[in-house]
PDB file of C-alpha atoms in Angstrom:
ATOM      1  CA  MET A   1      25.244 -19.259 -10.113  1.00 41.00           C
ATOM      2  CA  ASN A   2      27.942 -18.229  -9.077  1.00 53.00           C
ATOM      3  CA  ALA A   3      28.884 -21.982  -7.089  1.00 69.00           C
ATOM      4  CA  PHE A   4      30.083 -20.355  -4.110  1.00 80.00           C
ATOM      5  CA  GLU A   5      28.507 -16.855  -4.095  1.00 84.00           C
ATOM      6  CA  PRO A   6      24.859 -16.588  -2.336  1.00 88.00           C
ATOM      7  CA  ARG A   7      22.497 -14.336  -3.984  1.00 88.00           C
ATOM      8  CA  LEU A   8      18.917 -12.332  -3.730  1.00 91.00           C
ATOM      9  CA  GLY A   9      15.905 -13.275  -5.046  1.00 89.00           C
ATOM     10  CA  ASP A  10      12.946 -11.219  -6.356  1.00 92.00           C
ATOM     11  CA  VAL A  11      12.399  -8.116  -4.634  1.00 91.00           C
ATOM     12  CA  VAL A  12       9.167  -6.746  -3.952  1.00 91.00           C
ATOM     13  CA  GLU A  13       9.543  -2.112  -2.084  1.00 89.00           C
ATOM     14  CA  GLU A  14       6.959  -1.186  -0.750  1.00 84.00           C
ATOM     15  CA  GLN A  15       7.329   2.486   0.288  1.00 82.00           C
ATOM     16  CA  ASP A  16      10.523   2.483   1.527  1.00 86.00           C
ATOM     17  CA  THR A  17      11.256  -1.206   2.092  1.00 92.00           C
ATOM     18  CA  LEU A  18      12.646  -3.666   0.135  1.00 94.00           C
ATOM     19  CA  ARG A  19      12.147  -7.365   0.675  1.00 94.00           C
ATOM     20  CA  PHE A  20      13.972  -9.797  -1.185  1.00 95.00           C
ATOM     21  CA  GLU A  21      12.456 -13.260  -1.190  1.00 95.00           C
ATOM     22  CA  ARG A  22      13.470 -16.538  -3.123  1.00 93.00           C
ATOM     23  CA  SER A  23      13.946 -20.184  -2.299  1.00 93.00           C
ATOM     24  CA  MET A  24      16.950 -22.361  -1.158  1.00 91.00           C
ATOM     25  CA  ASP A  25      17.948 -25.377  -0.561  1.00 90.00           C
ATOM     26  CA  THR A  26      21.028 -27.744  -0.699  1.00 89.00           C
ATOM     27  CA  ARG A  27      20.294 -27.727  -4.278  1.00 89.00           C
ATOM     28  CA  THR A  28      20.024 -23.939  -5.681  1.00 90.00           C
ATOM     29  CA  ASP A  29      22.925 -24.154  -3.349  1.00 89.00           C
ATOM     30  CA  PRO A  30      24.868 -26.864  -3.351  1.00 88.00           C
ATOM     31  CA  TYR A  31      27.667 -24.743  -1.217  1.00 87.00           C
ATOM     32  CA  LEU A  32      25.335 -25.252   1.512  1.00 88.00           C
ATOM     33  CA  LEU A  33      27.040 -29.170   1.779  1.00 87.00           C
ATOM     34  CA  ASP A  34      30.792 -28.284   2.424  1.00 84.00           C
ATOM     35  CA  HIS A  35      29.151 -26.856   5.649  1.00 85.00           C
ATOM     36  CA  VAL A  36      27.721 -29.006   8.300  1.00 85.00           C
ATOM     37  CA  VAL A  37      27.025 -29.267  11.482  1.00 81.00           C
ATOM     38  CA  GLU A  38      25.599 -31.624  13.812  1.00 80.00           C
ATOM     39  CA  GLY A  39      24.936 -34.188  10.502  1.00 83.00           C
ATOM     40  CA  LEU A  40      23.169 -31.097   8.968  1.00 87.00           C
ATOM     41  CA  PRO A  41      23.387 -28.867   6.516  1.00 90.00           C
ATOM     42  CA  VAL A  42      24.024 -24.534   7.967  1.00 90.00           C
ATOM     43  CA  PHE A  43      23.957 -21.733   6.343  1.00 91.00           C
ATOM     44  CA  PRO A  44      27.041 -19.664   6.643  1.00 91.00           C
ATOM     45  CA  ALA A  45      26.896 -16.954   9.934  1.00 93.00           C
ATOM     46  CA  ALA A  46      29.022 -14.682   7.031  1.00 93.00           C
ATOM     47  CA  TYR A  47      26.390 -15.220   4.434  1.00 93.00           C
ATOM     48  CA  LEU A  48      24.317 -13.767   5.492  1.00 95.00           C
ATOM     49  CA  VAL A  49      26.236 -10.480   6.862  1.00 96.00           C
ATOM     50  CA  GLY A  50      27.506 -10.584   2.803  1.00 94.00           C
ATOM     51  CA  LEU A  51      23.682 -10.792   1.563  1.00 95.00           C
ATOM     52  CA  MET A  52      22.563  -7.667   4.335  1.00 96.00           C
ATOM     53  CA  THR A  53      25.388  -5.940   2.333  1.00 95.00           C
ATOM     54  CA  GLN A  54      24.032  -6.845  -0.842  1.00 94.00           C
ATOM     55  CA  ALA A  55      20.602  -5.498  -0.007  1.00 94.00           C
ATOM     56  CA  ALA A  56      21.913  -2.614   2.072  1.00 93.00           C
ATOM     57  CA  HIS A  57      23.681  -1.464  -1.453  1.00 92.00           C
ATOM     58  CA  ARG A  58      20.095  -2.514  -3.400  1.00 91.00           C
ATOM     59  CA  MET A  59      18.297   0.487  -2.384  1.00 89.00           C
ATOM     60  CA  ARG A  60      21.320   3.300  -2.619  1.00 88.00           C
ATOM     61  CA  PRO A  61      23.518   1.769  -5.216  1.00 89.00           C
ATOM     62  CA  HIS A  62      24.876   4.965  -6.004  1.00 89.00           C
ATOM     63  CA  LEU A  63      26.879   4.672  -2.596  1.00 88.00           C
ATOM     64  CA  ASP A  64      29.124   1.977  -1.159  1.00 89.00           C
ATOM     65  CA  VAL A  65      29.343  -0.567   1.398  1.00 92.00           C
ATOM     66  CA  VAL A  66      31.862   0.948   4.271  1.00 92.00           C
ATOM     67  CA  GLY A  67      30.825  -1.340   7.449  1.00 94.00           C
ATOM     68  CA  VAL A  68      27.920  -3.500   9.779  1.00 96.00           C
ATOM     69  CA  ARG A  69      26.660  -2.781  12.617  1.00 95.00           C
ATOM     70  CA  ASP A  70      25.093  -4.896  15.711  1.00 94.00           C
ATOM     71  CA  VAL A  71      25.166  -7.831  13.897  1.00 96.00           C
ATOM     72  CA  ARG A  72      22.612 -10.692  16.179  1.00 96.00           C
ATOM     73  CA  PHE A  73      22.914 -14.009  14.469  1.00 95.00           C
ATOM     74  CA  VAL A  74      19.240 -15.182  16.566  1.00 93.00           C
ATOM     75  CA  GLN A  75      19.301 -18.756  14.360  1.00 91.00           C
ATOM     76  CA  ALA A  76      20.303 -20.813  11.868  1.00 87.00           C
ATOM     77  CA  ALA A  77      18.780 -21.933   9.313  1.00 88.00           C
ATOM     78  CA  ARG A  78      19.412 -25.784   9.241  1.00 87.00           C
ATOM     79  CA  PHE A  79      18.174 -28.133   6.133  1.00 88.00           C
ATOM     80  CA  ARG A  80      16.664 -31.873   6.233  1.00 83.00           C
ATOM     81  CA  GLY A  81      16.968 -34.119   2.780  1.00 78.00           C
ATOM     82  CA  ASP A  82      15.671 -31.699   0.150  1.00 79.00           C
ATOM     83  CA  ARG A  83      13.511 -29.572   1.771  1.00 82.00           C
ATOM     84  CA  ALA A  84      13.620 -25.424   0.383  1.00 87.00           C
ATOM     85  CA  LEU A  85      12.970 -22.999   3.237  1.00 90.00           C
ATOM     86  CA  GLN A  86      12.076 -20.013   1.588  1.00 91.00           C
ATOM     87  CA  LEU A  87      14.155 -16.927   2.585  1.00 94.00           C
ATOM     88  CA  ALA A  88      13.211 -13.290   3.074  1.00 94.00           C
ATOM     89  CA  VAL A  89      15.641 -10.068   3.091  1.00 96.00           C
ATOM     90  CA  THR A  90      14.054  -7.705   4.582  1.00 95.00           C
ATOM     91  CA  ALA A  91      16.137  -3.594   4.437  1.00 94.00           C
ATOM     92  CA  GLY A  92      14.905   0.187   5.784  1.00 89.00           C
ATOM     93  CA  PRO A  93      15.608   3.266   5.770  1.00 79.00           C
ATOM     94  CA  GLU A  94      17.144   4.584   8.937  1.00 68.00           C
ATOM     95  CA  GLU A  95      15.672   8.222  10.203  1.00 62.00           C
ATOM     96  CA  THR A  96      18.173   8.370  13.118  1.00 63.00           C
ATOM     97  CA  GLU A  97      20.658   7.621  10.738  1.00 62.00           C
ATOM     98  CA  PRO A  98      20.575   7.991   6.760  1.00 61.00           C
ATOM     99  CA  ALA A  99      23.484   6.112   5.942  1.00 64.00           C
ATOM    100  CA  GLY A 100      22.673   3.137   8.280  1.00 86.00           C
ATOM    101  CA  ILE A 101      19.972   0.679   6.261  1.00 92.00           C
ATOM    102  CA  PRO A 102      18.968  -2.254   8.461  1.00 95.00           C
ATOM    103  CA  VAL A 103      18.325  -4.879   7.103  1.00 96.00           C
ATOM    104  CA  VAL A 104      16.593  -8.935   9.137  1.00 96.00           C
ATOM    105  CA  ILE A 105      17.044 -11.620   7.175  1.00 96.00           C
ATOM    106  CA  SER A 106      14.069 -15.428   8.033  1.00 95.00           C
ATOM    107  CA  SER A 107      12.434 -17.894   6.688  1.00 92.00           C
ATOM    108  CA  ARG A 108      10.046 -19.723   5.715  1.00 86.00           C
ATOM    109  CA  MET A 109       9.365 -23.922   5.677  1.00 80.00           C
ATOM    110  CA  ALA A 110       6.374 -25.160   5.175  1.00 73.00           C
ATOM    111  CA  PRO A 111       5.916 -27.609   7.673  1.00 69.00           C
ATOM    112  CA  PRO A 112       6.713 -31.171   8.567  1.00 68.00           C
ATOM    113  CA  ARG A 113       3.325 -32.381   8.493  1.00 68.00           C
ATOM    114  CA  VAL A 114       0.007 -31.536   6.626  1.00 69.00           C
ATOM    115  CA  GLY A 115      -1.955 -29.703   8.799  1.00 68.00           C
ATOM    116  CA  SER A 116       0.583 -27.960  11.314  1.00 67.00           C
ATOM    117  CA  PRO A 117       1.000 -24.150  10.267  1.00 69.00           C
ATOM    118  CA  HIS A 118       5.135 -23.102   8.619  1.00 69.00           C
ATOM    119  CA  ILE A 119       7.684 -22.260  10.487  1.00 77.00           C
ATOM    120  CA  LEU A 120       8.929 -18.523  10.607  1.00 85.00           C
ATOM    121  CA  ARG A 121      12.105 -18.263  11.792  1.00 89.00           C
ATOM    122  CA  THR A 122      14.620 -15.082  11.732  1.00 93.00           C
ATOM    123  CA  HIS A 123      18.117 -15.611  11.343  1.00 95.00           C
ATOM    124  CA  GLY A 124      19.925 -12.496  12.358  1.00 95.00           C
ATOM    125  CA  HIS A 125      19.799  -8.833  12.137  1.00 95.00           C
ATOM    126  CA  GLY A 126      21.927  -5.923  11.700  1.00 95.00           C
ATOM    127  CA  ARG A 127      22.718  -2.502  10.498  1.00 95.00           C
ATOM    128  CA  VAL A 128      24.763  -1.930   7.259  1.00 95.00           C
ATOM    129  CA  LEU A 129      26.815   1.813   6.646  1.00 93.00           C
ATOM    130  CA  LEU A 130      27.133   3.355   3.527  1.00 91.00           C
ATOM    131  CA  GLY A 131      28.791   5.683   1.906  1.00 88.00           C
ATOM    132  CA  ALA A 132      32.119   7.042   0.252  1.00 83.00           C
ATOM    133  CA  PRO A 133      34.936   4.453   0.830  1.00 79.00           C
ATOM    134  CA  GLU A 134      38.402   5.219   3.110  1.00 77.00           C
ATOM    135  CA  GLU A 135      41.264   4.991   1.787  1.00 75.00           C
ATOM    136  CA  ARG A 136      44.167   3.628   4.186  1.00 75.00           C
ATOM    137  CA  ALA A 137      47.426   3.929   3.354  1.00 73.00           C
ATOM    138  CA  ALA A 138      49.673   0.702   3.568  1.00 70.00           C
ATOM    139  CA  ARG A 139      50.987  -0.282   7.294  1.00 83.00           C
ATOM    140  CA  PHE A 140      50.242  -4.002   7.403  1.00 86.00           C
ATOM    141  CA  GLN A 141      54.212  -6.195   7.358  1.00 85.00           C
ATOM    142  CA  ARG A 142      53.856  -8.554   4.887  1.00 87.00           C
ATOM    143  CA  ILE A 143      53.883 -12.274   6.987  1.00 90.00           C
ATOM    144  CA  ASP A 144      55.810 -15.321   5.156  1.00 90.00           C
ATOM    145  CA  PHE A 145      53.841 -18.089   5.584  1.00 91.00           C
ATOM    146  CA  SER A 146      56.669 -20.592   4.003  1.00 89.00           C
ATOM    147  CA  GLY A 147      57.512 -23.749   6.391  1.00 89.00           C
ATOM    148  CA  ALA A 148      53.751 -22.547   8.491  1.00 92.00           C
ATOM    149  CA  ALA A 149      51.329 -26.033   8.979  1.00 91.00           C
ATOM    150  CA  ASP A 150      48.500 -26.561   6.525  1.00 90.00           C
ATOM    151  CA  TYR A 151      44.871 -25.070   7.022  1.00 87.00           C
ATOM    152  CA  ALA A 152      43.458 -28.143   7.086  1.00 81.00           C
ATOM    153  CA  GLU A 153      45.316 -29.443   9.789  1.00 81.00           C
ATOM    154  CA  LEU A 154      43.606 -27.078  12.072  1.00 76.00           C
ATOM    155  CA  TYR A 155      40.495 -29.254  11.571  1.00 63.00           C
ATOM    156  CA  ALA A 156      40.539 -32.105  14.138  1.00 57.00           C
ATOM    157  CA  LEU A 157      37.634 -30.333  14.700  1.00 59.00           C
ATOM    158  CA  PRO A 158      34.575 -31.737  16.997  1.00 59.00           C
ATOM    159  CA  ARG A 159      32.869 -34.166  14.791  1.00 59.00           C
ATOM    160  CA  GLU A 160      30.301 -32.369  15.134  1.00 68.00           C
ATOM    161  CA  ILE A 161      31.936 -29.567  12.295  1.00 72.00           C
ATOM    162  CA  ARG A 162      32.392 -30.694   8.698  1.00 75.00           C
ATOM    163  CA  HIS A 163      33.666 -28.386   6.264  1.00 76.00           C
ATOM    164  CA  GLY A 164      33.400 -29.483   2.324  1.00 74.00           C
ATOM    165  CA  PRO A 165      36.872 -27.309  -1.020  1.00 71.00           C
ATOM    166  CA  ALA A 166      33.214 -24.556  -1.340  1.00 70.00           C
ATOM    167  CA  PHE A 167      33.657 -23.019   2.170  1.00 74.00           C
ATOM    168  CA  LEU A 168      37.254 -23.788   4.087  1.00 73.00           C
ATOM    169  CA  ALA A 169      39.351 -21.340   2.112  1.00 81.00           C
ATOM    170  CA  GLY A 170      41.861 -21.247   4.283  1.00 86.00           C
ATOM    171  CA  LEU A 171      46.231 -22.811   2.795  1.00 88.00           C
ATOM    172  CA  ARG A 172      48.413 -22.088   5.463  1.00 92.00           C
ATOM    173  CA  TYR A 173      47.850 -21.076   9.799  1.00 94.00           C
ATOM    174  CA  GLN A 174      50.712 -19.938  12.363  1.00 94.00           C
ATOM    175  CA  ARG A 175      49.301 -19.458  16.560  1.00 93.00           C
ATOM    176  CA  PRO A 176      51.983 -17.465  17.448  1.00 93.00           C
ATOM    177  CA  SER A 177      49.931 -18.258  21.075  1.00 94.00           C
ATOM    178  CA  PRO A 178      46.834 -19.856  22.400  1.00 93.00           C
ATOM    179  CA  ASP A 179      45.472 -16.642  22.141  1.00 95.00           C
ATOM    180  CA  GLN A 180      46.452 -16.048  17.993  1.00 96.00           C
ATOM    181  CA  LEU A 181      46.159 -16.850  14.355  1.00 95.00           C
ATOM    182  CA  LEU A 182      47.557 -16.540  11.744  1.00 96.00           C
ATOM    183  CA  ALA A 183      46.153 -17.673   8.128  1.00 94.00           C
ATOM    184  CA  LEU A 184      46.705 -17.394   4.703  1.00 94.00           C
ATOM    185  CA  VAL A 185      43.424 -17.573   3.184  1.00 93.00           C
ATOM    186  CA  ALA A 186      42.631 -17.700  -0.670  1.00 90.00           C
ATOM    187  CA  PRO A 187      39.044 -18.013  -2.657  1.00 87.00           C
ATOM    188  CA  PRO A 188      37.270 -21.343  -2.907  1.00 81.00           C
ATOM    189  CA  GLY A 189      38.848 -23.138  -6.008  1.00 70.00           C
ATOM    190  CA  GLY A 190      41.626 -21.380  -5.843  1.00 66.00           C
ATOM    191  CA  PRO A 191      43.746 -18.281  -5.492  1.00 61.00           C
ATOM    192  CA  GLY A 192      43.905 -17.776  -8.922  1.00 64.00           C
ATOM    193  CA  ARG A 193      40.270 -16.840  -8.370  1.00 71.00           C
ATOM    194  CA  GLY A 194      38.342 -13.609  -7.381  1.00 77.00           C
ATOM    195  CA  TRP A 195      37.081 -13.281  -4.629  1.00 86.00           C
ATOM    196  CA  ARG A 196      33.431 -10.747  -6.241  1.00 76.00           C
ATOM    197  CA  GLU A 197      32.884 -13.619  -9.776  1.00 66.00           C
ATOM    198  CA  ASP A 198      29.079 -11.919  -9.701  1.00 69.00           C
ATOM    199  CA  ALA A 199      28.878  -8.014 -10.861  1.00 67.00           C
ATOM    200  CA  ALA A 200      25.447  -8.327  -9.630  1.00 65.00           C
ATOM    201  CA  ALA A 201      26.571  -8.454  -6.172  1.00 68.00           C
ATOM    202  CA  PRO A 202      27.872  -5.962  -5.676  1.00 79.00           C
ATOM    203  CA  GLY A 203      28.351  -5.517  -1.519  1.00 87.00           C
ATOM    204  CA  TRP A 204      30.520  -7.347  -0.083  1.00 91.00           C
ATOM    205  CA  PRO A 205      31.763 -11.126  -1.281  1.00 91.00           C
ATOM    206  CA  SER A 206      30.354 -13.816   1.432  1.00 91.00           C
ATOM    207  CA  THR A 207      32.802 -15.295   0.725  1.00 90.00           C
ATOM    208  CA  LEU A 208      35.534 -13.264   1.372  1.00 93.00           C
ATOM    209  CA  LEU A 209      33.710 -12.771   4.605  1.00 94.00           C
ATOM    210  CA  ASN A 210      33.370 -16.158   5.059  1.00 92.00           C
ATOM    211  CA  ALA A 211      37.420 -16.710   5.516  1.00 92.00           C
ATOM    212  CA  ILE A 212      38.435 -14.181   6.497  1.00 95.00           C
ATOM    213  CA  LEU A 213      36.339 -14.819  10.116  1.00 94.00           C
ATOM    214  CA  HIS A 214      36.710 -18.189   9.584  1.00 91.00           C
ATOM    215  CA  VAL A 215      39.895 -17.989  10.994  1.00 93.00           C
ATOM    216  CA  GLY A 216      38.621 -16.334  14.317  1.00 94.00           C
ATOM    217  CA  PHE A 217      36.004 -19.578  14.794  1.00 91.00           C
ATOM    218  CA  SER A 218      39.082 -22.339  14.445  1.00 90.00           C
ATOM    219  CA  LEU A 219      41.311 -20.039  16.767  1.00 92.00           C
ATOM    220  CA  GLY A 220      37.205 -19.821  18.870  1.00 90.00           C
ATOM    221  CA  VAL A 221      37.272 -23.838  18.389  1.00 86.00           C
ATOM    222  CA  LEU A 222      41.388 -24.338  18.981  1.00 86.00           C
ATOM    223  CA  SER A 223      40.334 -22.094  22.898  1.00 85.00           C
ATOM    224  CA  SER A 224      37.641 -24.852  22.734  1.00 81.00           C
ATOM    225  CA  ALA A 225      37.418 -27.450  21.971  1.00 71.00           C
ATOM    226  CA  ARG A 226      34.448 -27.474  22.024  1.00 73.00           C
ATOM    227  CA  THR A 227      31.965 -26.604  19.170  1.00 76.00           C
ATOM    228  CA  LEU A 228      30.726 -23.222  19.087  1.00 83.00           C
ATOM    229  CA  LEU A 229      27.768 -20.776  17.304  1.00 87.00           C
ATOM    230  CA  PRO A 230      28.484 -17.557  16.591  1.00 92.00           C
ATOM    231  CA  LEU A 231      26.557 -14.732  18.169  1.00 93.00           C
ATOM    232  CA  GLU A 232      26.608 -11.719  17.053  1.00 96.00           C
ATOM    233  CA  LEU A 233      30.169  -8.944  14.901  1.00 97.00           C
ATOM    234  CA  GLU A 234      29.754  -5.238  16.928  1.00 96.00           C
ATOM    235  CA  ALA A 235      30.917  -3.804  14.158  1.00 96.00           C
ATOM    236  CA  ALA A 236      33.023  -4.375  10.797  1.00 96.00           C
ATOM    237  CA  GLU A 237      34.773  -1.991   7.881  1.00 94.00           C
ATOM    238  CA  LEU A 238      35.691  -3.474   4.479  1.00 91.00           C
ATOM    239  CA  TYR A 239      38.327  -1.091   2.457  1.00 90.00           C
ATOM    240  CA  ALA A 240      39.119  -3.435  -0.072  1.00 86.00           C
ATOM    241  CA  ILE A 241      38.102  -5.618  -2.342  1.00 88.00           C
ATOM    242  CA  PRO A 242      42.056  -7.556  -2.912  1.00 88.00           C
ATOM    243  CA  GLU A 243      42.694  -9.610  -6.122  1.00 84.00           C
ATOM    244  CA  GLY A 244      43.458 -12.773  -4.399  1.00 87.00           C
ATOM    245  CA  GLN A 245      45.245 -13.981  -0.899  1.00 91.00           C
ATOM    246  CA  VAL A 246      44.792 -12.268   1.875  1.00 94.00           C
ATOM    247  CA  GLN A 247      46.581 -12.490   5.297  1.00 96.00           C
ATOM    248  CA  VAL A 248      43.911 -12.471   8.046  1.00 96.00           C
ATOM    249  CA  PHE A 249      45.336 -12.288  12.183  1.00 96.00           C
ATOM    250  CA  ALA A 250      43.042 -13.229  14.919  1.00 97.00           C
ATOM    251  CA  ARG A 251      42.980 -12.270  18.667  1.00 97.00           C
ATOM    252  CA  LEU A 252      40.597 -13.982  21.211  1.00 95.00           C
ATOM    253  CA  LYS A 253      39.928 -10.603  23.502  1.00 94.00           C
ATOM    254  CA  ALA A 254      37.656 -12.058  26.245  1.00 91.00           C
ATOM    255  CA  VAL A 255      36.138 -15.490  27.338  1.00 90.00           C
ATOM    256  CA  GLN A 256      33.708 -14.943  29.850  1.00 89.00           C
ATOM    257  CA  GLY A 257      30.778 -17.523  30.575  1.00 84.00           C
ATOM    258  CA  GLY A 258      31.220 -19.439  27.662  1.00 84.00           C
ATOM    259  CA  ARG A 259      31.346 -16.888  25.279  1.00 91.00           C
ATOM    260  CA  MET A 260      34.686 -15.308  23.790  1.00 94.00           C
ATOM    261  CA  ALA A 261      34.936 -12.210  22.565  1.00 96.00           C
ATOM    262  CA  LEU A 262      37.867 -12.353  19.270  1.00 96.00           C
ATOM    263  CA  HIS A 263      39.276  -9.204  17.099  1.00 97.00           C
ATOM    264  CA  VAL A 264      39.703 -10.099  13.498  1.00 97.00           C
ATOM    265  CA  VAL A 265      41.968  -7.642  10.844  1.00 96.00           C
ATOM    266  CA  SER A 266      43.365  -8.237   7.098  1.00 96.00           C
ATOM    267  CA  TRP A 267      45.320  -7.533   5.063  1.00 94.00           C
ATOM    268  CA  ASP A 268      46.505  -8.100   1.383  1.00 91.00           C
ATOM    269  CA  GLY A 269      50.257  -9.209  -0.391  1.00 86.00           C
ATOM    270  CA  GLN A 270      50.876  -5.210  -0.902  1.00 87.00           C
ATOM    271  CA  GLY A 271      50.609  -4.147   3.225  1.00 90.00           C
ATOM    272  CA  ARG A 272      47.169  -2.995   2.493  1.00 90.00           C
ATOM    273  CA  PRO A 273      44.359  -3.205   4.752  1.00 93.00           C
ATOM    274  CA  VAL A 274      40.991  -5.259   3.442  1.00 93.00           C
ATOM    275  CA  GLY A 275      38.578  -5.456   6.720  1.00 93.00           C
ATOM    276  CA  VAL A 276      38.844  -5.087  11.012  1.00 95.00           C
ATOM    277  CA  PHE A 277      35.889  -6.814  12.216  1.00 97.00           C
ATOM    278  CA  ARG A 278      34.990  -6.156  16.461  1.00 97.00           C
ATOM    279  CA  GLY A 279      33.346  -7.637  18.673  1.00 96.00           C
ATOM    280  CA  PHE A 280      33.681 -11.570  16.805  1.00 97.00           C
ATOM    281  CA  VAL A 281      30.367 -12.994  19.964  1.00 96.00           C
ATOM    282  CA  LEU A 282      30.951 -17.036  19.522  1.00 94.00           C
ATOM    283  CA  GLN A 283      29.911 -19.060  22.242  1.00 91.00           C
ATOM    284  CA  GLU A 284      29.514 -22.976  23.449  1.00 85.00           C
ATOM    285  CA  VAL A 285      26.851 -25.216  22.569  1.00 76.00           C
ATOM    286  CA  PRO A 286      26.205 -27.307  25.812  1.00 67.00           C
TER     287      PRO A 286
END
């Protein structure tokens, strides 16, 4: 399997619902070891969105994934030692909006002691929009990142956060003002690799989502100097899956009560839009 991308599990179809289940741990999904928060591997929030789009596309494979709406990151999926969790991705149709597929991601984990109940958690939910892709003319100016700072220098981050090479896709960055961050990102494993390596997973590549949203996350951490957790993604559109490097612009839009709302825009080396992410909300950890 791809060393950087999560995958859906075996599928069970019940009426108009698809439920994908698989066991997951740090051996089956080694990229988890490159995303450690407070000493434990954590399933990345952007990867939840990637799995949502994969599941929705499996329901209507004749359509493309064009957007997501009202994504909530409810509870982090943490991994302790070699304990596995049974991940479930459930997708079902929504009668009020035929193009929108609601998706819920949850898990079940064995109890730490014999006789105790299984640990059940909901990790995220949202709606995935499907339809015909919208073509956008090139309209972004390509930024020259020569002489810019190395992206790894952003990681004078709180000690509670540790990222490894499978997770950290950034190459260079600039910070033109305290509320803005520009970055150049590439597929994990090097600029020569593609974002979509698995033709059997036709949703949005989780590595691409992660690389783009991570620029917004980095701006939030730089602005607060605190550990942050993602709370929600109000809306997102992905116009194209690029071949190589992507330029990303993140802007801090609002700060209130320990919450930060950011907008993130991305484009390829020719200035063609890649994706727009609105209302990416982060919460400071007390």
